[in-house]
Coordinates of C-alpha atoms in Angstrom, one line a residue:
Chain A
M1 CA -8.6 -13.6 3.6
N2 CA -5.2 -15.1 3.2
K3 CA -2.8 -13.5 5.7
I4 CA -0.2 -12.8 3.0
L5 CA -2.8 -10.9 1.0
I6 CA -3.7 -8.8 4.1
V7 CA -0.1 -7.9 4.6
L8 CA 0.3 -7.1 0.9
K9 CA -2.8 -4.9 1.1
K10 CA -1.5 -3.1 4.1
E11 CA 2.0 -2.6 2.6
L12 CA 0.6 -1.3 -0.7
K13 CA -1.6 1.1 1.2
E14 CA 1.4 2.4 3.1
T15 CA 3.6 2.6 0.0
F16 CA 1.0 4.5 -2.1
R17 CA 0.3 6.9 0.7
D18 CA 4.0 7.7 1.2
K19 CA 5.2 10.6 -0.9
K20 CA 8.8 9.5 -0.9
S21 CA 7.9 6.0 -2.0
L22 CA 5.7 7.4 -4.8
M23 CA 8.4 9.8 -5.9
M24 CA 10.9 6.9 -6.1
M25 CA 8.4 4.9 -8.1
M26 CA 7.6 7.7 -10.6
V27 CA 10.9 9.6 -11.0
M28 CA 12.6 7.1 -13.3
P29 CA 9.7 6.4 -15.6
I30 CA 9.5 10.1 -16.2
I31 CA 13.2 10.7 -16.6
I32 CA 13.9 7.8 -19.0
P33 CA 11.6 9.0 -21.9
I34 CA 12.9 12.6 -21.5
F35 CA 16.5 11.2 -21.7
I36 CA 15.6 9.2 -24.9
V37 CA 14.2 12.3 -26.6
V38 CA 17.1 14.5 -25.6
M39 CA 19.6 11.8 -26.8
G40 CA 17.8 11.5 -30.1
Y41 CA 18.0 15.2 -30.8
L42 CA 21.6 15.4 -29.6
F43 CA 22.5 12.6 -31.9
E44 CA 20.8 14.3 -34.8
S45 CA 22.5 17.6 -34.1
E46 CA 25.9 15.9 -33.6
S47 CA 25.6 13.9 -36.8
A48 CA 24.6 17.1 -38.7
D49 CA 27.6 18.9 -37.3
S50 CA 29.9 16.0 -38.4
V51 CA 28.7 16.2 -41.9
K52 CA 28.9 20.0 -41.9
D53 CA 32.6 19.9 -40.8
F54 CA 33.6 17.4 -43.4
N55 CA 31.4 18.2 -46.4
K56 CA 33.7 20.9 -47.7
I57 CA 35.5 19.1 -50.5
G58 CA 37.9 20.8 -52.9
F59 CA 37.6 20.5 -56.7
N60 CA 39.8 22.0 -59.4
Y61 CA 36.9 22.4 -61.9
E62 CA 33.3 23.7 -62.1
F63 CA 30.5 21.1 -61.7
S64 CA 28.2 20.1 -64.5
E65 CA 24.5 20.3 -63.8
K66 CA 24.4 16.6 -63.1
E67 CA 27.3 16.8 -60.7
K68 CA 25.7 19.7 -58.9
E69 CA 22.5 17.7 -58.5
L70 CA 24.5 14.8 -57.0
A71 CA 26.6 17.0 -54.8
K72 CA 23.4 18.4 -53.3
K73 CA 22.1 14.8 -52.8
Y74 CA 25.2 14.0 -50.8
Y75 CA 25.3 17.3 -48.9
I76 CA 28.7 18.2 -50.5
E77 CA 29.8 21.8 -50.4
P78 CA 32.3 22.2 -53.2
V79 CA 35.3 24.5 -52.8
V80 CA 36.4 25.2 -56.4
E81 CA 40.0 26.5 -56.6
E82 CA 43.2 26.0 -58.6
E83 CA 45.2 22.8 -57.9
Q84 CA 48.0 24.7 -56.1
E85 CA 45.5 26.5 -53.9
L86 CA 43.8 23.2 -53.0
E87 CA 47.2 21.6 -52.3
K88 CA 48.0 24.5 -50.0
G89 CA 44.6 24.2 -48.2
F90 CA 45.1 20.5 -47.8
E91 CA 48.6 21.0 -46.2
E92 CA 47.2 23.7 -43.9
G93 CA 44.3 21.5 -42.9
T94 CA 41.6 23.8 -44.2
I95 CA 40.6 21.1 -46.7
K96 CA 40.5 17.5 -45.7
I97 CA 40.0 16.0 -49.1
Y98 CA 40.1 17.3 -52.7
M99 CA 39.6 16.0 -56.3
I100 CA 41.8 16.9 -59.2
K101 CA 40.3 16.4 -62.7
K102 CA 42.7 16.1 -65.6
D103 CA 40.9 15.2 -68.9
N104 CA 39.0 12.0 -68.0
V105 CA 41.0 11.1 -64.9
Y106 CA 39.7 12.1 -61.4
T107 CA 42.3 11.8 -58.6
L108 CA 41.2 12.0 -55.0
H109 CA 43.7 13.3 -52.5
Y110 CA 43.0 12.6 -48.8
K111 CA 44.7 11.4 -45.7
D112 CA 43.4 8.0 -44.6
N113 CA 42.2 8.7 -41.1
T114 CA 38.9 8.7 -39.2
S115 CA 38.4 12.5 -39.7
T116 CA 38.2 12.0 -43.5
A117 CA 36.0 8.9 -43.4
I118 CA 32.7 10.8 -43.8
S119 CA 34.1 13.1 -46.6
Y120 CA 35.6 10.0 -48.4
Q121 CA 32.2 8.2 -48.2
L122 CA 30.4 11.3 -49.5
V123 CA 32.7 11.9 -52.5
T124 CA 33.1 8.3 -53.5
S125 CA 29.3 7.7 -53.4
M126 CA 28.8 10.8 -55.4
Y127 CA 31.3 9.8 -58.1
S128 CA 30.0 6.2 -58.2
D129 CA 26.5 7.6 -59.0
Y130 CA 28.0 10.1 -61.5
K131 CA 29.9 7.3 -63.3
T132 CA 26.7 5.2 -63.5
E133 CA 24.7 8.2 -64.9
L134 CA 27.4 8.8 -67.6
Q135 CA 27.4 5.1 -68.5
K136 CA 23.7 5.1 -68.8
E137 CA 23.8 8.2 -71.0
Y138 CA 26.5 6.6 -73.2
L139 CA 24.6 3.3 -73.7
T140 CA 21.3 5.1 -74.3
N141 CA 22.9 7.1 -77.1
Y142 CA 23.8 3.8 -78.8
G143 CA 20.2 2.5 -78.4
I144 CA 21.1 0.0 -75.7
N145 CA 18.9 -0.4 -72.7
S146 CA 21.3 0.8 -70.0
D147 CA 19.6 -1.2 -67.2
D148 CA 20.5 -4.5 -69.0
V149 CA 24.2 -3.6 -68.9
I150 CA 24.5 -1.6 -65.8
D151 CA 22.4 -3.9 -63.7
I152 CA 23.7 -7.0 -65.3
I153 CA 24.1 -8.2 -61.7
K154 CA 22.1 -7.0 -58.8
F155 CA 24.1 -5.8 -55.8
E156 CA 22.3 -5.3 -52.6
E157 CA 23.4 -4.5 -49.1
V158 CA 21.9 -5.7 -46.0
V159 CA 23.2 -4.1 -42.8
P160 CA 22.0 -6.1 -39.8
K161 CA 20.3 -4.0 -37.2
E162 CA 22.8 -5.1 -34.6
D163 CA 25.5 -3.3 -36.6
S164 CA 23.8 0.0 -36.3
F165 CA 25.6 1.5 -33.4
I166 CA 23.0 4.2 -32.6
A167 CA 20.1 1.7 -32.7
N168 CA 22.0 -0.7 -30.5
Y169 CA 23.1 2.0 -28.1
M170 CA 19.6 3.6 -27.7
T171 CA 17.7 0.3 -27.2
K172 CA 20.3 -1.2 -24.8
M173 CA 20.5 2.0 -22.9
V174 CA 16.7 2.0 -22.5
F175 CA 16.9 -1.5 -21.0
V176 CA 19.7 -0.6 -18.7
Y177 CA 17.7 2.4 -17.4
I178 CA 14.6 0.3 -16.9
V179 CA 16.6 -2.2 -14.8
M180 CA 17.9 0.8 -12.9
A181 CA 14.3 2.1 -12.4
I182 CA 13.3 -1.3 -11.0
T183 CA 16.1 -1.2 -8.5
V184 CA 15.5 2.3 -7.4
A185 CA 11.7 1.6 -7.1
A186 CA 12.4 -1.5 -5.0
T187 CA 15.0 0.1 -2.7
Y188 CA 12.9 2.5 -0.9
P189 CA 9.8 0.4 -0.2
A190 CA 12.0 -2.6 0.8
T191 CA 13.9 -0.3 3.3
D192 CA 10.7 1.2 4.6
A193 CA 8.8 -2.2 5.0
T194 CA 11.6 -3.8 6.9
A195 CA 14.2 -1.6 8.6
G196 CA 11.8 1.4 8.5
E197 CA 9.0 -0.6 10.2
K198 CA 11.5 -1.8 12.8
E199 CA 12.7 1.7 13.5
R200 CA 9.1 3.1 13.7
G201 CA 8.1 0.5 16.3
T202 CA 5.3 -1.1 14.3
L203 CA 7.1 -4.3 13.5
E204 CA 6.7 -5.6 17.0
T205 CA 2.9 -5.0 16.8
L206 CA 2.8 -6.9 13.5
F207 CA 4.5 -9.9 15.1
T208 CA 1.9 -10.0 17.9
F209 CA -0.9 -10.7 15.3
P210 CA -1.9 -14.3 14.7
I211 CA 0.2 -14.5 11.5
K212 CA 3.3 -16.5 10.7
S213 CA 6.6 -14.5 10.2
R214 CA 6.7 -16.3 6.8
D215 CA 3.4 -14.7 5.7
I216 CA 4.6 -11.3 6.9
I217 CA 7.8 -11.3 4.9
V218 CA 6.2 -12.8 1.8
G219 CA 3.5 -10.1 1.9
K220 CA 6.2 -7.5 2.2
Y221 CA 8.2 -9.1 -0.6
L222 CA 5.2 -9.1 -2.9
S223 CA 4.4 -5.5 -2.1
V224 CA 8.0 -4.4 -3.0
S225 CA 7.9 -6.6 -6.1
A226 CA 4.6 -5.0 -7.2
S227 CA 5.9 -1.5 -6.6
S228 CA 9.1 -2.2 -8.7
A229 CA 7.1 -4.0 -11.4
I230 CA 4.7 -1.1 -11.8
T231 CA 7.7 1.2 -12.1
G232 CA 9.4 -1.1 -14.6
L233 CA 6.3 -1.6 -16.8
L234 CA 5.6 2.2 -16.7
S235 CA 9.2 2.9 -17.7
L236 CA 8.9 0.4 -20.5
F237 CA 5.6 1.9 -21.8
L238 CA 6.8 5.5 -21.6
S239 CA 10.2 4.6 -23.2
E240 CA 8.3 3.0 -26.1
I241 CA 6.3 6.2 -26.5
A242 CA 9.5 8.2 -26.5
L243 CA 11.1 5.9 -29.1
I244 CA 8.1 6.2 -31.3
F245 CA 8.2 10.0 -30.9
I246 CA 11.9 10.3 -32.0
D247 CA 11.4 7.7 -34.7
K248 CA 8.6 9.9 -36.2
N249 CA 10.3 13.3 -35.6
I250 CA 14.0 12.6 -36.3
P251 CA 14.5 11.3 -39.9
M252 CA 18.0 10.2 -39.2
I253 CA 16.8 8.0 -36.3
H254 CA 13.9 6.7 -38.4
S255 CA 16.2 4.6 -40.6
Y256 CA 17.5 2.7 -37.6
H257 CA 14.2 1.1 -36.6
I258 CA 14.6 1.6 -32.9
V259 CA 11.0 1.2 -31.9
F260 CA 10.4 -2.1 -30.1
S261 CA 8.2 -4.6 -31.8
I262 CA 5.1 -6.0 -30.0
G263 CA 7.0 -9.3 -29.6
T264 CA 10.0 -7.5 -28.1
L265 CA 7.7 -5.4 -25.8
L266 CA 5.9 -8.5 -24.5
F267 CA 9.2 -10.2 -23.9
M268 CA 10.6 -7.1 -22.1
A269 CA 7.4 -6.9 -20.0
F270 CA 7.9 -10.5 -18.9
V271 CA 11.6 -9.8 -18.1
V272 CA 10.7 -6.6 -16.2
I273 CA 8.4 -8.7 -13.9
L274 CA 11.1 -11.4 -13.4
M275 CA 13.7 -8.7 -12.7
S276 CA 11.3 -7.0 -10.2
L277 CA 10.9 -10.3 -8.3
L278 CA 14.6 -10.9 -8.2
I279 CA 15.7 -7.4 -7.3
S280 CA 12.9 -7.0 -4.7
G281 CA 14.1 -10.3 -3.1
L282 CA 17.7 -9.0 -2.9
T283 CA 16.6 -5.6 -1.5
I284 CA 14.4 -7.2 1.1
T285 CA 17.1 -9.6 2.1
L286 CA 19.6 -6.8 2.7
A287 CA 17.2 -4.3 4.2
S288 CA 15.7 -6.7 6.7
R289 CA 19.1 -7.5 8.2
S290 CA 19.8 -3.8 8.9
K291 CA 19.2 -2.3 12.2
S292 CA 18.0 1.1 11.0
F293 CA 16.7 2.8 7.9
K294 CA 20.0 4.5 7.3
E295 CA 22.0 1.3 7.6
A296 CA 19.6 -0.4 5.1
Q297 CA 20.1 2.4 2.6
S298 CA 23.9 2.1 2.9
A299 CA 23.7 -1.6 2.4
L300 CA 21.5 -1.2 -0.7
S301 CA 23.5 1.5 -2.5
P302 CA 26.0 -0.8 -4.2
L303 CA 23.1 -2.9 -5.6
N304 CA 22.1 -0.1 -7.9
I305 CA 25.6 -0.3 -9.6
I306 CA 25.8 -4.1 -9.5
V307 CA 22.6 -4.7 -11.4
M308 CA 23.6 -2.1 -14.1
L309 CA 27.2 -3.4 -14.7
P310 CA 26.3 -6.4 -16.9
G311 CA 24.0 -4.1 -18.9
M312 CA 26.8 -1.6 -19.4
Y313 CA 29.2 -4.4 -20.5
A314 CA 26.6 -5.7 -23.0
M315 CA 26.0 -2.1 -24.3
F316 CA 29.6 -1.5 -25.3
T317 CA 30.7 -5.0 -26.4
E318 CA 29.6 -7.6 -28.9
A319 CA 29.2 -10.2 -26.2
K320 CA 26.6 -12.9 -27.0
S321 CA 24.7 -15.3 -24.8
T322 CA 26.2 -18.6 -23.9
L323 CA 25.0 -21.4 -21.6
V324 CA 27.1 -20.0 -18.8
T325 CA 26.0 -16.4 -19.2
S326 CA 22.4 -17.6 -19.4
L327 CA 22.8 -19.1 -15.9
I328 CA 24.2 -16.0 -14.2
P329 CA 21.5 -13.6 -12.8
F330 CA 21.5 -10.1 -14.3
V331 CA 24.1 -11.0 -16.8
N332 CA 21.7 -13.5 -18.5
I333 CA 18.9 -10.9 -18.7
H334 CA 21.0 -8.2 -20.3
F335 CA 22.7 -10.6 -22.8
I336 CA 19.5 -12.2 -23.9
F337 CA 17.8 -8.9 -24.3
D338 CA 20.6 -7.9 -26.7
D339 CA 20.0 -11.2 -28.6
V340 CA 16.3 -10.5 -28.8
I341 CA 16.6 -7.0 -30.1
S342 CA 19.1 -8.2 -32.7
G343 CA 16.7 -10.9 -33.7
K344 CA 19.3 -13.6 -33.2
Y345 CA 18.2 -15.3 -30.0
N346 CA 18.5 -18.9 -28.9
L347 CA 15.3 -20.2 -27.4
F348 CA 17.2 -22.7 -25.3
Y349 CA 19.2 -19.8 -23.7
V350 CA 16.0 -17.8 -23.1
F351 CA 14.5 -20.9 -21.4
V352 CA 17.7 -21.4 -19.3
M353 CA 17.6 -17.7 -18.3
I354 CA 14.0 -17.9 -17.2
I355 CA 14.6 -21.1 -15.2
S356 CA 17.8 -19.8 -13.6
T357 CA 16.1 -16.5 -12.6
I358 CA 13.1 -18.4 -11.1
V359 CA 15.5 -20.6 -9.1
F360 CA 17.4 -17.6 -7.8
I361 CA 14.1 -16.0 -6.8
A362 CA 13.1 -19.1 -5.0
L363 CA 16.4 -19.3 -3.2
I364 CA 16.3 -15.7 -2.1
L365 CA 12.7 -16.1 -0.9
S366 CA 13.6 -19.1 1.2
L367 CA 16.6 -17.2 2.6
I368 CA 14.4 -14.3 3.5
I369 CA 11.8 -16.5 5.2
K370 CA 14.5 -18.3 7.2
Q371 CA 16.2 -15.1 8.1
Y372 CA 13.0 -13.4 9.2
K373 CA 12.3 -16.0 11.9
K374 CA 15.5 -15.1 13.7
E375 CA 15.0 -12.9 16.8
E376 CA 18.3 -11.0 16.0
T377 CA 16.8 -9.9 12.7
L378 CA 13.7 -8.6 14.4
F379 CA 14.9 -7.2 17.7
S380 CA 18.5 -6.2 17.0
Chain B
M1 CA -4.8 -20.5 32.6
L2 CA -1.3 -19.2 31.8
E3 CA 1.6 -21.4 33.1
V4 CA 5.2 -20.3 33.0
K5 CA 7.6 -23.0 34.0
N6 CA 11.4 -22.5 34.5
V7 CA 11.7 -20.0 31.7
Y8 CA 15.2 -18.9 30.7
K9 CA 16.2 -16.5 28.0
E10 CA 19.8 -16.3 26.9
F11 CA 21.4 -13.4 25.0
I12 CA 24.9 -12.6 23.8
R13 CA 26.3 -9.3 25.0
V14 CA 29.2 -7.6 23.2
N15 CA 31.5 -6.0 25.7
K16 CA 33.5 -2.8 25.3
D17 CA 36.6 -4.9 24.4
K18 CA 34.5 -6.6 21.7
T19 CA 34.5 -9.9 23.6
K20 CA 31.2 -11.8 23.5
E21 CA 29.5 -12.9 26.7
K22 CA 26.4 -15.0 27.3
F23 CA 23.9 -13.8 29.9
Y24 CA 20.4 -14.6 31.0
A25 CA 17.9 -11.8 30.5
D26 CA 15.4 -14.1 32.3
N27 CA 16.6 -16.7 34.7
D28 CA 14.3 -19.5 35.9
I29 CA 11.0 -17.7 35.8
S30 CA 7.9 -19.6 36.9
F31 CA 4.4 -18.5 37.8
N32 CA 0.7 -19.1 37.0
L33 CA -2.1 -16.8 36.1
D34 CA -5.8 -17.5 36.4
K35 CA -8.8 -15.8 34.8
G36 CA -9.8 -12.3 36.0
I37 CA -6.5 -11.6 37.7
T38 CA -4.2 -8.6 37.1
L39 CA -0.6 -9.7 37.5
G40 CA 2.0 -7.0 38.0
I41 CA 5.6 -7.6 36.9
L42 CA 7.7 -5.1 38.6
G43 CA 11.4 -4.3 38.2
P44 CA 13.8 -1.6 37.2
N45 CA 14.9 -1.0 33.6
G46 CA 16.9 -3.9 32.3
A47 CA 15.4 -6.4 34.8
G48 CA 14.1 -8.6 32.0
K49 CA 10.5 -7.6 32.0
T50 CA 10.2 -6.8 28.3
T51 CA 11.9 -10.0 27.3
L52 CA 9.6 -12.0 29.5
L53 CA 6.5 -10.3 28.1
R54 CA 7.7 -10.8 24.5
M55 CA 8.0 -14.5 25.3
L56 CA 4.5 -14.5 26.8
A57 CA 3.2 -12.8 23.7
G58 CA 4.9 -15.3 21.4
I59 CA 7.2 -13.0 19.6
M60 CA 10.3 -14.4 21.3
E61 CA 11.1 -18.0 22.2
P62 CA 12.5 -19.1 25.6
T63 CA 15.9 -20.7 25.5
K64 CA 14.7 -23.1 28.1
G65 CA 11.4 -23.8 30.0
S66 CA 7.8 -23.7 28.8
I67 CA 5.0 -21.2 28.4
T68 CA 1.5 -22.6 28.0
Y69 CA -2.0 -21.1 27.7
N70 CA -4.6 -23.7 28.8
G71 CA -2.1 -26.4 28.2
K72 CA -1.2 -25.2 24.7
S73 CA 2.3 -23.9 23.7
F74 CA 3.4 -21.5 21.0
T75 CA 5.4 -24.2 19.3
E76 CA 2.3 -26.1 18.1
N77 CA -0.4 -23.5 18.5
E78 CA 1.2 -20.2 17.7
I79 CA -1.7 -18.8 15.6
D80 CA -4.5 -20.0 17.9
L81 CA -2.8 -18.6 21.0
K82 CA -2.0 -15.3 19.5
R83 CA -5.6 -14.9 18.5
D84 CA -6.5 -14.9 22.2
I85 CA -3.8 -12.4 23.3
A86 CA -3.5 -8.7 23.0
Y87 CA 0.0 -7.1 23.4
L88 CA 0.6 -3.5 24.1
S89 CA 3.9 -1.9 25.0
G90 CA 5.2 1.5 25.6
N91 CA 7.1 1.2 22.3
T92 CA 4.0 0.0 20.3
K93 CA 3.5 2.4 17.5
L94 CA 0.7 2.6 15.0
Y95 CA 0.6 2.9 11.2
Q96 CA 0.7 6.7 10.8
S97 CA -0.8 6.8 7.3
F98 CA -3.9 4.8 8.4
T99 CA -7.0 6.2 10.0
P100 CA -8.1 4.5 13.3
Y101 CA -11.0 3.0 11.4
E102 CA -8.7 1.5 8.7
L103 CA -6.3 0.3 11.4
L104 CA -9.0 -1.5 13.4
M105 CA -10.4 -3.1 10.2
L106 CA -6.9 -4.3 9.4
C107 CA -6.5 -5.7 12.9
G108 CA -9.9 -7.4 12.6
E109 CA -8.7 -9.1 9.4
F110 CA -5.6 -10.3 11.1
Y111 CA -7.6 -11.7 13.9
D112 CA -10.1 -13.3 11.6
V113 CA -13.0 -11.2 13.0
D114 CA -15.7 -11.2 10.3
E115 CA -16.3 -7.9 8.6
N116 CA -19.8 -7.1 10.1
T117 CA -18.7 -8.0 13.6
C118 CA -15.6 -5.9 13.2
K119 CA -17.7 -2.9 12.1
K120 CA -20.0 -3.3 15.0
R121 CA -17.1 -3.5 17.5
I122 CA -15.5 -0.5 15.9
D123 CA -18.7 1.5 16.5
E124 CA -18.9 0.3 20.1
L125 CA -15.2 1.0 20.8
S126 CA -15.5 4.4 19.1
K127 CA -18.2 5.4 21.6
N128 CA -16.7 3.7 24.7
L129 CA -13.2 5.2 24.1
E130 CA -14.5 8.5 22.8
M131 CA -12.9 8.2 19.4
E132 CA -15.8 9.3 17.3
N133 CA -14.3 12.7 16.5
F134 CA -11.1 11.3 15.0
I135 CA -12.0 7.8 13.8
N136 CA -11.5 8.8 10.2
K137 CA -8.5 11.1 10.6
R138 CA -5.0 10.0 9.8
I139 CA -3.2 8.6 12.9
S140 CA -0.3 10.9 12.2
T141 CA -2.5 13.9 13.0
L142 CA -3.7 12.6 16.4
S143 CA -2.4 13.5 19.9
T144 CA -0.5 11.0 22.1
G145 CA -3.7 10.5 24.2
Q146 CA -5.8 9.9 21.1
Q147 CA -3.2 7.5 19.7
Q148 CA -3.2 5.6 23.0
R149 CA -7.0 5.2 22.8
V150 CA -6.6 3.8 19.3
N151 CA -3.9 1.4 20.6
I152 CA -6.3 0.2 23.3
A153 CA -9.1 -0.3 20.7
R154 CA -6.6 -2.3 18.7
C155 CA -6.2 -4.6 21.7
L156 CA -9.9 -5.0 22.2
I157 CA -11.1 -5.5 18.6
H158 CA -10.7 -9.3 18.8
N159 CA -12.0 -9.7 22.4
P160 CA -9.0 -11.6 23.7
S161 CA -8.8 -13.5 27.0
Y162 CA -5.2 -12.3 27.9
Y163 CA -3.7 -8.8 27.8
I164 CA 0.0 -8.3 28.0
L165 CA 0.9 -4.8 28.7
D166 CA 4.5 -3.8 28.8
E167 CA 5.3 -0.4 30.3
A168 CA 2.1 0.8 28.7
T169 CA 1.9 4.1 30.6
S170 CA 5.6 4.9 30.2
G171 CA 6.2 8.4 28.8
L172 CA 2.4 9.2 28.9
D173 CA 0.9 12.2 30.6
I174 CA -1.5 11.7 33.5
I175 CA -4.6 11.7 31.3
A176 CA -3.3 9.3 28.8
S177 CA -2.0 7.0 31.6
Q178 CA -5.4 7.1 33.3
I179 CA -7.0 5.9 30.0
I180 CA -4.8 2.8 30.2
L181 CA -5.4 2.2 33.9
D182 CA -9.2 2.5 33.5
F183 CA -9.0 0.1 30.6
I184 CA -7.1 -2.5 32.8
K185 CA -9.7 -2.2 35.6
R186 CA -12.6 -2.6 33.2
E187 CA -11.2 -5.6 31.5
R188 CA -10.3 -7.4 34.7
D189 CA -13.9 -6.8 35.8
N190 CA -14.9 -8.5 32.6
G191 CA -13.0 -11.6 33.7
K192 CA -9.9 -11.1 31.5
S193 CA -6.4 -12.0 32.6
I194 CA -3.9 -9.1 32.5
I195 CA -0.1 -9.1 32.8
Y196 CA 1.1 -5.7 33.5
S197 CA 4.8 -4.8 33.6
T198 CA 5.9 -1.5 35.0
H199 CA 8.6 0.2 37.0
Y200 CA 6.0 2.6 38.5
M201 CA 5.5 0.7 41.9
E202 CA 2.6 2.9 43.0
E203 CA 0.7 2.2 39.8
A204 CA 1.1 -1.5 40.3
E205 CA 0.0 -1.3 43.9
N206 CA -3.3 0.3 42.9
I207 CA -4.3 -2.0 40.1
C208 CA -2.5 -5.4 40.4
D209 CA -4.0 -8.3 42.3
Y210 CA -0.7 -10.1 42.4
I211 CA 2.9 -9.0 42.1
I212 CA 6.1 -10.5 40.8
M213 CA 9.2 -8.5 41.4
I214 CA 12.2 -9.3 39.2
N215 CA 15.7 -8.0 39.2
E216 CA 18.6 -9.0 36.9
G217 CA 16.3 -11.6 35.3
K218 CA 15.4 -13.4 38.5
I219 CA 12.2 -13.4 40.6
I220 CA 13.1 -11.9 43.9
M221 CA 9.6 -11.7 45.5
T222 CA 6.0 -12.7 44.8
G223 CA 2.6 -12.1 46.5
T224 CA -0.1 -9.5 46.8
S225 CA 1.1 -6.0 47.6
E226 CA -0.2 -6.5 51.2
E227 CA 1.7 -9.7 51.6
I228 CA 4.9 -8.2 50.2
N229 CA 4.7 -5.2 52.4
K230 CA 4.0 -7.4 55.4
K231 CA 7.0 -9.7 54.6
M232 CA 9.3 -6.8 54.0
K233 CA 8.0 -4.7 56.9
T234 CA 7.3 -1.7 54.6
T235 CA 4.3 0.5 53.8
N236 CA 4.7 0.5 50.0
L237 CA 6.2 -1.6 47.2
R238 CA 8.9 0.9 46.3
D239 CA 10.4 0.6 49.8
A240 CA 10.0 -3.1 49.7
F241 CA 11.7 -3.4 46.3
M242 CA 14.6 -1.2 47.5
K243 CA 15.1 -3.3 50.6
L244 CA 15.1 -6.4 48.5
I245 CA 17.7 -5.3 46.0
K246 CA 19.9 -3.9 48.8
G247 CA 19.7 -7.4 50.3
E248 CA 18.6 -6.0 53.7
N249 CA 15.9 -8.7 54.1
H250 CA 16.4 -11.1 51.2
E251 CA 13.8 -13.9 51.0

């Protein structure tokens, strides 16, 4: 059997028999879906609270049956009082917004700030609908088909998915956490297979076998990559299940279409494998230079933050892929993922990202092989 | 035959004042080793024994000089040569999550021993080294003596011609040490060449056919134990060595 495969088999056996390695591989795939579900419910609860706080709107008249129906539709809780009382409440801040009706004129009083934005949206939507209903009634009374007049032009709104903050936030967050899971899952086996093996005294034995140092380190690298890819793919699969769950159980979330499509999932699975190969290469490079397990862990700690930073940046900005960003490792993967989920991706940039990542993987691998021949790496 | 010619190994030492200084861990080492001979490499800690043995096992490269087995060097024939060598040191540890059986099968794969032959050898070794009771138990659960037997079985699985044993009895109790010493005698009788480094002079006196004494990286004396004692006018190798390093009767 190929010597690389023998080393790979040996490393995988050790990894899957080591409780700590298994825990590192499984902890993130379990945490991520729990986090998604909790986030979904928190968002629903927070949004409901926001509406509750701002749906108390003042009116100086009693609603008609039609208005009552519409108010219910828009979750409006009318506070009916005299104009002076409403003015007083508005000044004191107990009412954020109120409507004064005099004859056929409806005057809305509000302060133009973010705290009244939802109230304003609710009340203007309600009166727009009410106005349309009255127009329809009027025209019908004169024997005119109201739809011909009211809908004389069709007005439709298309809100691109990328503009939906919650959908963006949730899906980008899932990807950032999957990348984090890959890094965490690569860190421990990489440390254990290199610095750990050196510290335990088994590395010297391995080097006495008739096997090239290149085959040893490539076998170790493939084993770490396999561990992190398994974690990444498992995280992706369980995250998709969590997204389907909140999509089905939280109506507010359902409208945002946050579940990944099959195409996006396949793309993400491919990206997860690429990221696993890249991150495992980096972790092995750093860990194999360390003299002890502890030193390797210290060296690898910053990597967890470094791989997440581009994802965090992409999560909170509207940054889009360019040729330059497509060339930079980690940055390219996060940015292109954003493009893919928004449905506006450039195939050329995707291709550049794949080639760039493969080139970096090859460079790291050649560095590891070169470095692993040196006696100071092995016997320091 | 193993031929070691003018081997040097240079390292860089970092001093307390953080200045770097080059030094030779092994300095102009030369010797030959024929079949069926046990060669003892004797010297105190830090004499350069481990470095020398690592170079002989092909896990370190000499800075200068040559090491050849039957005329072949590691530079061109690393894999072939390592297939015919077994290396065991006091620091050699085993994969704790494996069972002895799994470990020996793994070693067999590394040494290209075919599966059926490997299984037969494991059966034989298991009987000869009395490992039957723990052959399928995790190594982490075994005693030091049992682990040492597994280590010996590891060296025997590919039936090598050369054994390189570095301080193999260091830190072991009398029973575990005896297992190693019996193994050396048995393999020498089977015509194998053994290089045995130790700082236990009495042990070397008992089992080694030929002795090389080194100190501070240099060979300070060679010969059989009788020859060395005769030259140094001593009755044992310990006294001979002490005389040598004190320069009372330097060769």
